Backbone as JSON, one array per atom type, in Angstrom:
{
  "sequence": "MTGSTRSEQEQPTAQRPLPRRVVLTGNVVAAPPPARPAVTSDLAPPLPRSRPPQPATVRVAVALWWAGCLAAVTGISAALLDLGELRDRLAVLATAEDPAAPADLVADGVRATIALVLGGVGALVAVSLVWTALVLRGRGWARWALVVTAVPTVLALDVAQTVVTGGADLDRWALVAAAGLCVVAVLPLFSRSARAATRH",
  "N": [[-232.72, -57.27, 122.78], [-232.05, -55.15, 121.3], [-230.54, -53.77, 123.15], [-228.46, -55.51, 123.64], [-227.27, -55.72, 121.19], [-226.36, -53.18, 120.86], [-224.43, -53.04, 122.83], [-222.69, -54.91, 121.92], [-221.75, -53.66, 119.69], [-220.44, -51.5, 120.81], [-218.43, -52.64, 122.27], [-216.19, -53.66, 120.66], [-215.24, -51.25, 119.83], [-214.3, -50.04, 122.15], [-212.2, -51.72, 122.79], [-210.44, -51.42, 120.73], [-207.16, -50.78, 119.71], [-205.36, -47.78, 120.26], [-204.05, -45.56, 117.8], [-200.57, -45.56, 117.17], [-198.6, -43.1, 118.6], [-196.48, -40.98, 116.99], [-193.65, -39.41, 117.82], [-192.23, -36.59, 116.8], [-189.11, -35.45, 116.8], [-187.79, -33.69, 115.33], [-185.7, -33.01, 112.56], [-182.32, -32.73, 112.77], [-180.07, -30.84, 111.14], [-176.85, -31.56, 110.24], [-173.85, -29.65, 110.58], [-172.1, -28.54, 107.67], [-168.98, -29.95, 106.52], [-165.81, -28.24, 106.95], [-164.59, -26.14, 104.32], [-162.26, -27.39, 101.95], [-158.84, -26.45, 101.6], [-157.77, -24.6, 98.73], [-156.17, -26.26, 96.13], [-155.11, -25.38, 93.85], [-153.97, -22.45, 92.16], [-155.22, -19.24, 91.37], [-153.6, -17.54, 90.1], [-151.64, -16.91, 87.26], [-149.04, -19.06, 86.08], [-145.6, -18.1, 86.35], [-144.06, -16.92, 83.45], [-141.24, -17.94, 81.53], [-138.54, -15.65, 81.19], [-137.96, -14.17, 78.2], [-135.11, -13.52, 76.43], [-134.31, -10.7, 74.58], [-133.07, -10.67, 71.21], [-129.63, -9.93, 70.56], [-128.38, -6.87, 69.16], [-127.03, -6.35, 65.81], [-124.6, -5.04, 65.94], [-123.47, -5.72, 68.41], [-123.2, -8.48, 68.08], [-121.38, -8.54, 65.97], [-119.15, -7.32, 67.18], [-118.53, -9.2, 69.17], [-117.96, -11.43, 67.56], [-115.69, -10.51, 66.17], [-113.96, -10.19, 68.32], [-113.72, -12.81, 69.24], [-112.44, -13.9, 67.01], [-110.03, -12.49, 67.21], [-109.06, -13.54, 69.62], [-108.74, -16.2, 68.86], [-106.71, -15.89, 66.97], [-104.69, -14.98, 68.68], [-104.31, -17.23, 70.33], [-103.39, -18.98, 68.38], [-100.94, -17.74, 67.72], [-99.57, -17.94, 70.19], [-99.45, -20.72, 70.45], [-97.87, -21.39, 68.22], [-95.49, -20.15, 68.95], [-94.82, -21.62, 71.24], [-94.4, -24.12, 70.12], [-92.06, -23.62, 68.85], [-90.29, -23.3, 70.91], [-87.69, -23.96, 71.84], [-85.91, -22.77, 69.98], [-86.72, -20.16, 70.34], [-85.92, -19.63, 72.98], [-83.11, -19.83, 72.7], [-82.63, -17.69, 70.95], [-83.47, -15.47, 72.45], [-81.69, -15.7, 74.53], [-79.26, -15.15, 73.26], [-79.69, -12.47, 72.58], [-79.9, -11.34, 75.16], [-77.35, -11.87, 76.16], [-75.81, -10.38, 74.41], [-76.51, -7.79, 75.18], [-75.59, -7.71, 77.8], [-72.7, -8.83, 78.27], [-71.24, -9.8, 80.47], [-72.99, -11.16, 82.09], [-73.96, -14.03, 83.99], [-74.42, -17.36, 82.65], [-76.46, -18.99, 83.7], [-78.08, -17.12, 84.96], [-78.94, -15.65, 82.76], [-80.41, -17.63, 81.44], [-82.46, -18.1, 83.29], [-83.68, -15.59, 83.23], [-84.59, -15.55, 80.58], [-86.47, -17.65, 80.59], [-88.3, -16.63, 82.47], [-89.16, -14.34, 81.12], [-90.44, -15.4, 78.83], [-92.5, -16.89, 80.05], [-93.9, -14.87, 81.38], [-94.69, -13.13, 79.32], [-96.07, -14.73, 77.32], [-97.79, -16.16, 79.01], [-99.18, -14.03, 80.18], [-100.59, -13.02, 77.97], [-102.23, -15.24, 77.4], [-103.78, -15.37, 79.78], [-105.18, -12.92, 79.7], [-106.65, -13.29, 77.37], [-108.33, -15.4, 78.14], [-109.84, -14.19, 80.2], [-111.1, -12.15, 78.75], [-112.75, -13.61, 77.09], [-114.69, -14.48, 78.85], [-115.9, -12.04, 79.43], [-117.0, -11.45, 76.88], [-118.94, -13.44, 76.65], [-120.69, -12.66, 78.68], [-121.44, -10.19, 77.68], [-122.99, -10.96, 75.49], [-125.15, -11.92, 76.91], [-126.38, -9.65, 77.66], [-125.36, -8.05, 79.7], [-124.64, -4.96, 80.9], [-122.42, -3.92, 82.3], [-120.44, -5.69, 81.56], [-119.76, -4.98, 79.02], [-118.27, -2.64, 79.37], [-116.25, -3.76, 80.89], [-115.03, -5.38, 79.01], [-114.08, -3.44, 77.24], [-112.21, -2.15, 78.88], [-110.46, -4.27, 79.37], [-109.43, -4.62, 76.87], [-107.36, -2.79, 76.49], [-104.94, -3.54, 78.08], [-104.71, -6.03, 76.85], [-104.12, -5.57, 74.13], [-101.66, -4.24, 74.44], [-100.15, -6.31, 75.64], [-100.13, -8.16, 73.56], [-98.67, -6.75, 71.68], [-96.17, -6.6, 72.92], [-95.63, -9.32, 73.01], [-95.4, -9.99, 70.3], [-93.07, -8.68, 69.65], [-91.27, -10.08, 71.18], [-91.21, -12.62, 70.03], [-90.17, -12.06, 67.6], [-88.11, -12.66, 64.79], [-88.07, -15.35, 64.63], [-90.15, -17.98, 63.51], [-92.5, -16.81, 61.15], [-95.21, -17.17, 61.52], [-96.11, -17.11, 64.23], [-95.58, -14.46, 64.99], [-97.05, -12.86, 63.11], [-99.6, -13.8, 63.61], [-100.03, -12.88, 66.23], [-99.88, -10.13, 65.78], [-102.11, -9.81, 64.11], [-104.08, -10.55, 65.94], [-103.96, -8.43, 67.79], [-104.82, -6.29, 66.16], [-107.44, -7.13, 65.53], [-108.64, -7.1, 68.05], [-108.65, -4.38, 68.62], [-110.34, -3.39, 66.6], [-112.66, -4.78, 67.28], [-113.64, -3.56, 69.54], [-114.75, -1.16, 68.75], [-117.5, -1.36, 67.63], [-118.92, -1.63, 70.02], [-119.39, 0.85, 71.05], [-121.46, 1.9, 69.67], [-124.8, 3.22, 69.19], [-126.89, 1.33, 69.23], [-125.67, -0.84, 70.51], [-125.14, 0.23, 73.03], [-127.76, 0.67, 73.91], [-128.72, -1.93, 74.0], [-127.28, -3.14, 76.04], [-127.9, -1.76, 78.3], [-128.53, -2.24, 81.27]],
  "CA": [[-231.97, -57.44, 121.54], [-231.47, -53.89, 120.91], [-229.49, -53.4, 124.11], [-227.29, -56.37, 123.46], [-226.6, -55.36, 119.93], [-225.62, -51.93, 121.06], [-223.25, -53.32, 123.64], [-221.72, -55.61, 121.09], [-221.14, -52.7, 118.78], [-219.57, -50.61, 121.55], [-217.3, -53.37, 122.86], [-214.97, -53.61, 119.82], [-214.7, -49.9, 119.75], [-213.56, -49.76, 123.38], [-210.99, -52.53, 122.82], [-209.57, -51.14, 119.56], [-205.96, -50.03, 120.18], [-205.18, -46.43, 119.74], [-202.89, -45.48, 116.86], [-199.28, -45.23, 117.82], [-198.22, -41.71, 118.42], [-195.1, -40.78, 116.54], [-193.12, -38.13, 118.34], [-191.2, -36.05, 115.91], [-188.17, -34.58, 117.52], [-187.2, -32.73, 114.38], [-184.44, -33.42, 111.92], [-181.22, -31.8, 113.03], [-179.15, -30.84, 110.0], [-175.45, -31.41, 110.69], [-173.09, -28.58, 109.9], [-171.24, -29.1, 106.6], [-167.54, -29.93, 106.86], [-165.14, -27.02, 106.45], [-164.12, -26.22, 102.93], [-160.86, -27.74, 101.8], [-158.05, -25.36, 100.97], [-157.59, -24.75, 97.29], [-154.88, -26.84, 95.74], [-154.66, -24.68, 92.65], [-153.94, -21.0, 92.3], [-155.82, -18.48, 90.27], [-152.56, -16.76, 89.45], [-151.0, -17.58, 86.12], [-147.64, -19.39, 86.38], [-144.66, -17.14, 85.72], [-143.5, -17.34, 82.17], [-139.79, -17.68, 81.45], [-138.19, -14.4, 80.52], [-137.31, -14.36, 76.89], [-134.1, -12.49, 76.23], [-134.37, -10.2, 73.2], [-131.81, -10.92, 70.49], [-128.68, -8.83, 70.58], [-128.28, -6.2, 67.85], [-125.94, -6.81, 64.95], [-123.31, -4.45, 66.35], [-122.92, -6.53, 69.51], [-122.76, -9.77, 67.54], [-120.15, -8.31, 65.19], [-118.06, -7.07, 68.12], [-118.17, -10.47, 69.8], [-117.32, -12.28, 66.55], [-114.34, -10.0, 65.94], [-113.13, -10.48, 69.49], [-113.41, -14.25, 69.2], [-111.42, -14.09, 65.98], [-108.77, -12.03, 67.77], [-108.6, -14.52, 70.61], [-108.26, -17.37, 68.12], [-105.4, -15.54, 66.41], [-103.73, -14.94, 69.78], [-104.01, -18.62, 70.71], [-102.55, -19.53, 67.31], [-99.6, -17.2, 67.87], [-98.94, -18.54, 71.37], [-99.16, -22.13, 70.15], [-96.73, -21.44, 67.3], [-94.29, -19.79, 69.72], [-94.47, -22.74, 72.11], [-93.85, -25.19, 69.29], [-90.7, -23.19, 68.5], [-89.81, -22.79, 72.18], [-86.24, -24.1, 71.96], [-85.27, -21.71, 69.19], [-87.05, -18.87, 70.96], [-85.02, -19.46, 74.13], [-81.74, -19.55, 72.24], [-82.58, -16.36, 70.37], [-83.53, -14.5, 73.54], [-80.43, -15.77, 75.29], [-78.24, -14.42, 72.49], [-79.96, -11.04, 72.73], [-79.56, -10.93, 76.52], [-75.89, -11.9, 76.31], [-75.26, -9.25, 73.66], [-76.7, -6.57, 75.95], [-74.77, -7.78, 79.02], [-71.79, -9.98, 78.09], [-70.72, -10.3, 81.74], [-74.03, -11.85, 82.85], [-73.78, -15.49, 84.03], [-75.3, -18.1, 81.74], [-77.66, -19.45, 84.4], [-78.94, -15.95, 85.16], [-79.55, -15.36, 81.46], [-81.42, -18.66, 81.17], [-83.61, -17.83, 84.16], [-84.36, -14.41, 82.71], [-85.29, -15.91, 79.35], [-87.66, -18.42, 80.96], [-89.27, -15.74, 83.1], [-89.72, -13.46, 80.09], [-91.39, -16.16, 78.01], [-93.68, -17.23, 80.86], [-94.66, -13.66, 81.68], [-95.31, -12.57, 78.11], [-97.06, -15.64, 76.74], [-98.81, -16.44, 80.03], [-100.05, -12.86, 80.32], [-101.52, -12.99, 76.83], [-103.22, -16.29, 77.59], [-104.71, -15.01, 80.85], [-106.06, -11.85, 79.23], [-107.57, -13.87, 76.4], [-109.34, -16.17, 78.89], [-110.73, -13.25, 80.89], [-111.92, -11.43, 77.77], [-113.8, -14.52, 76.6], [-115.77, -14.43, 79.85], [-116.63, -10.78, 79.2], [-117.81, -11.53, 75.66], [-120.12, -14.26, 76.94], [-121.62, -11.84, 79.46], [-121.98, -9.16, 76.78], [-124.09, -11.59, 74.74], [-126.28, -12.08, 77.82], [-126.98, -8.35, 77.91], [-124.82, -7.38, 80.89], [-124.06, -3.69, 80.51], [-121.08, -3.72, 82.88], [-119.47, -6.54, 80.86], [-119.29, -4.24, 77.85], [-117.18, -1.79, 79.82], [-115.13, -4.62, 81.3], [-114.34, -5.8, 77.79], [-113.34, -2.29, 76.72], [-111.05, -1.93, 79.75], [-109.53, -5.38, 79.18], [-108.81, -4.52, 75.55], [-106.13, -1.99, 76.54], [-103.77, -4.38, 78.39], [-104.58, -7.14, 75.91], [-103.39, -5.09, 72.94], [-100.27, -3.99, 74.85], [-99.49, -7.6, 75.82], [-99.92, -8.74, 72.23], [-97.58, -6.02, 71.03], [-94.92, -7.06, 73.53], [-95.41, -10.71, 72.62], [-94.92, -10.1, 68.91], [-91.66, -8.26, 69.61], [-90.46, -11.15, 71.8], [-91.06, -13.75, 69.1], [-89.62, -11.58, 66.33], [-86.86, -13.3, 64.38], [-88.29, -16.78, 64.45], [-91.15, -18.27, 62.5], [-93.38, -15.66, 60.91], [-96.6, -17.46, 61.86], [-96.45, -16.65, 65.57], [-95.57, -12.99, 65.04], [-98.17, -12.29, 62.35], [-100.83, -14.15, 64.31], [-100.17, -11.96, 67.36], [-100.2, -8.81, 65.23], [-103.51, -9.86, 63.68], [-104.92, -10.57, 67.14], [-104.03, -7.07, 68.32], [-105.67, -5.5, 65.28], [-108.84, -7.55, 65.67], [-109.15, -6.64, 69.34], [-108.92, -2.94, 68.51], [-111.54, -3.21, 65.76], [-113.83, -5.36, 67.94], [-114.16, -2.66, 70.57], [-115.45, -0.02, 68.16], [-118.97, -1.49, 67.58], [-119.52, -1.57, 71.34], [-119.73, 2.24, 71.35], [-122.59, 2.32, 68.84], [-126.02, 3.49, 69.94], [-127.65, 0.1, 69.43], [-124.98, -1.65, 71.51], [-125.37, 0.85, 74.34], [-129.16, 0.44, 74.3], [-128.95, -3.36, 74.29], [-126.59, -3.53, 77.27], [-128.2, -0.8, 79.35], [-129.29, -2.94, 82.32]],
  "C": [[-231.29, -56.15, 121.16], [-230.35, -53.49, 121.83], [-228.27, -54.23, 123.93], [-226.54, -56.03, 122.19], [-225.79, -54.11, 120.07], [-224.36, -52.17, 121.86], [-222.2, -54.04, 122.84], [-221.03, -54.66, 120.12], [-220.16, -51.79, 119.5], [-218.34, -51.32, 122.06], [-216.07, -53.38, 121.95], [-214.37, -52.23, 119.75], [-213.87, -49.58, 120.97], [-212.26, -50.53, 123.41], [-210.05, -52.24, 121.65], [-208.36, -50.34, 120.04], [-205.84, -48.68, 119.49], [-204.0, -46.41, 118.78], [-201.64, -44.99, 117.59], [-198.9, -43.79, 117.51], [-196.72, -41.64, 118.06], [-194.66, -39.4, 116.99], [-191.99, -37.69, 117.43], [-190.32, -35.09, 116.71], [-187.51, -33.55, 116.61], [-185.88, -33.26, 113.82], [-183.38, -32.34, 112.13], [-180.23, -31.91, 111.87], [-177.74, -30.59, 110.52], [-174.75, -30.31, 109.89], [-172.19, -29.18, 108.84], [-169.77, -29.02, 107.0], [-166.89, -28.67, 106.31], [-164.59, -27.23, 105.05], [-162.63, -26.55, 102.9], [-160.08, -26.59, 101.18], [-157.82, -25.65, 99.5], [-156.19, -25.28, 96.99], [-154.34, -26.21, 94.46], [-154.74, -23.19, 92.91], [-154.58, -20.36, 91.09], [-154.79, -17.67, 89.51], [-151.93, -17.58, 88.33], [-149.55, -17.89, 86.47], [-146.71, -18.41, 85.69], [-144.06, -17.72, 84.46], [-142.0, -17.07, 82.15], [-139.5, -16.41, 80.66], [-137.44, -14.7, 79.23], [-136.37, -13.19, 76.66], [-134.17, -12.01, 74.78], [-133.04, -10.45, 72.51], [-130.93, -9.68, 70.5], [-128.61, -8.18, 69.19], [-127.05, -6.67, 67.09], [-124.6, -6.25, 65.39], [-122.67, -5.25, 67.47], [-122.42, -7.86, 68.99], [-121.49, -9.63, 66.72], [-118.96, -8.1, 66.12], [-117.59, -8.36, 68.77], [-117.46, -11.39, 68.81], [-115.89, -11.82, 66.26], [-113.42, -10.31, 67.12], [-112.76, -11.96, 69.54], [-112.35, -14.55, 68.16], [-110.05, -13.62, 66.47], [-108.2, -12.99, 68.79], [-108.07, -15.78, 69.92], [-106.89, -17.1, 67.5], [-104.33, -15.49, 67.5], [-103.33, -16.34, 70.23], [-103.13, -19.29, 69.66], [-101.11, -19.04, 67.43], [-98.86, -17.79, 69.06], [-98.56, -19.99, 71.11], [-97.95, -22.26, 69.24], [-95.43, -21.1, 68.03], [-93.86, -20.93, 70.63], [-93.92, -23.92, 71.33], [-92.4, -24.88, 68.9], [-89.98, -22.68, 69.75], [-88.29, -22.86, 72.31], [-85.5, -23.01, 71.21], [-85.54, -20.34, 69.78], [-86.15, -18.62, 72.17], [-83.6, -19.12, 73.69], [-81.63, -18.13, 71.7], [-82.61, -15.29, 71.45], [-82.26, -14.52, 74.39], [-79.31, -15.03, 74.58], [-78.44, -12.93, 72.63], [-79.57, -10.54, 74.12], [-78.06, -10.9, 76.72], [-75.24, -10.74, 75.57], [-75.42, -7.94, 74.42], [-75.83, -6.54, 77.2], [-73.84, -8.98, 78.91], [-71.28, -10.57, 79.4], [-71.75, -11.08, 82.55], [-73.78, -13.35, 82.84], [-74.8, -16.2, 83.15], [-76.57, -18.56, 82.44], [-78.62, -18.3, 84.67], [-79.65, -15.56, 83.86], [-80.65, -16.37, 81.16], [-82.67, -18.45, 82.02], [-84.4, -16.61, 83.66], [-85.15, -14.7, 81.45], [-86.56, -16.68, 79.67], [-88.73, -17.54, 81.6], [-89.93, -14.82, 82.08], [-90.77, -14.19, 79.25], [-92.66, -16.47, 78.79], [-94.54, -16.0, 81.12], [-95.4, -13.15, 80.45], [-96.4, -13.47, 77.58], [-98.16, -15.99, 77.74], [-99.74, -15.26, 80.24], [-101.05, -12.75, 79.19], [-102.61, -14.04, 77.0], [-104.24, -15.96, 78.67], [-105.68, -13.92, 80.41], [-107.07, -12.36, 78.21], [-108.68, -14.63, 77.11], [-110.34, -15.25, 79.58], [-111.65, -12.54, 79.9], [-113.01, -12.33, 77.18], [-114.97, -14.59, 77.57], [-116.59, -13.15, 79.65], [-117.51, -10.85, 77.96], [-119.06, -12.37, 75.88], [-121.15, -13.47, 77.73], [-122.21, -10.7, 78.63], [-123.14, -9.73, 75.97], [-125.32, -11.81, 75.61], [-126.89, -10.75, 78.23], [-126.5, -7.66, 79.15], [-124.11, -6.1, 80.47], [-122.65, -3.49, 81.05], [-120.05, -4.56, 82.17], [-118.95, -5.84, 79.61], [-118.12, -3.33, 78.23], [-115.98, -2.6, 80.29], [-114.33, -5.09, 80.1], [-113.52, -4.66, 77.2], [-112.08, -2.04, 77.55], [-110.01, -3.03, 79.55], [-108.82, -5.29, 77.83], [-107.48, -3.78, 75.6], [-104.92, -2.83, 76.93], [-103.6, -5.55, 77.44], [-103.79, -6.73, 74.67], [-101.93, -4.82, 73.27], [-99.5, -5.31, 75.03], [-99.22, -8.28, 74.49], [-98.79, -8.05, 71.49], [-96.22, -6.45, 71.6], [-94.6, -8.48, 73.09], [-94.88, -10.82, 71.2], [-93.49, -9.6, 68.78], [-90.74, -9.34, 70.2], [-90.2, -12.27, 70.81], [-90.49, -13.32, 67.76], [-88.29, -12.27, 66.04], [-86.99, -14.79, 64.19], [-89.25, -17.03, 63.3], [-92.1, -17.09, 62.36], [-94.81, -15.9, 61.37], [-96.96, -16.9, 63.23], [-96.52, -15.13, 65.63], [-96.77, -12.4, 64.32], [-99.51, -12.64, 62.98], [-101.07, -13.23, 65.5], [-100.48, -10.54, 66.89], [-101.66, -8.75, 64.77], [-104.46, -9.85, 64.87], [-105.06, -9.18, 67.73], [-104.93, -6.18, 67.47], [-107.14, -5.85, 65.42], [-109.43, -7.09, 66.99], [-109.47, -5.15, 69.32], [-110.2, -2.7, 67.71], [-112.79, -3.72, 66.47], [-114.44, -4.43, 68.97], [-115.03, -1.56, 69.98], [-116.97, -0.2, 68.08], [-119.64, -1.41, 68.94], [-119.9, -0.15, 71.75], [-120.9, 2.74, 70.51], [-123.84, 2.5, 69.71], [-126.81, 2.21, 70.22], [-126.99, -0.79, 70.48], [-125.18, -1.08, 72.9], [-126.78, 0.61, 74.81], [-129.38, -1.02, 74.69], [-128.34, -3.78, 75.6], [-126.84, -2.56, 78.4], [-129.13, -1.46, 80.37], [-128.59, -2.74, 83.65]]
}
């Protein structure tokens, strides 16, 4: 009995399956993906440059010049409205100086004189308006360009007012006023504040 009982107790032990062996191969940690490039910058975005306001001397000079240009345009317009009378008057003057000159030659000379004088004033006014706009933007060289342009502009206005003399007073006095305003407008550009504002 004792031997059989012992054998019965040993038999289940011999037939009991062994526990399953788990072979750990180790967890392999995959390398992290490469970092994405930054889509934002640490640098602050550039701020728009704020232009400092022009001093009063520059604004006064530009306003006076604009007034002179307006007066010049008024004088030219008045002369063109009275173009027929202006041609006749110039033709009479040319004939009085050279009575032997042919009529067609006198007419061509009158037309060329009017086109040269009034067209020259108009061209100088247009160019000077460009300079005044650049002066307001702080361009130092434009200040000198405006000063240089003032000399032929005043001379052209003086010639123009002599050409239209004898007709309507509006065109002549408008051209005279334009010449005076252009001379006065240049003076503030030589002030210390104007030189400092356009020193770029």
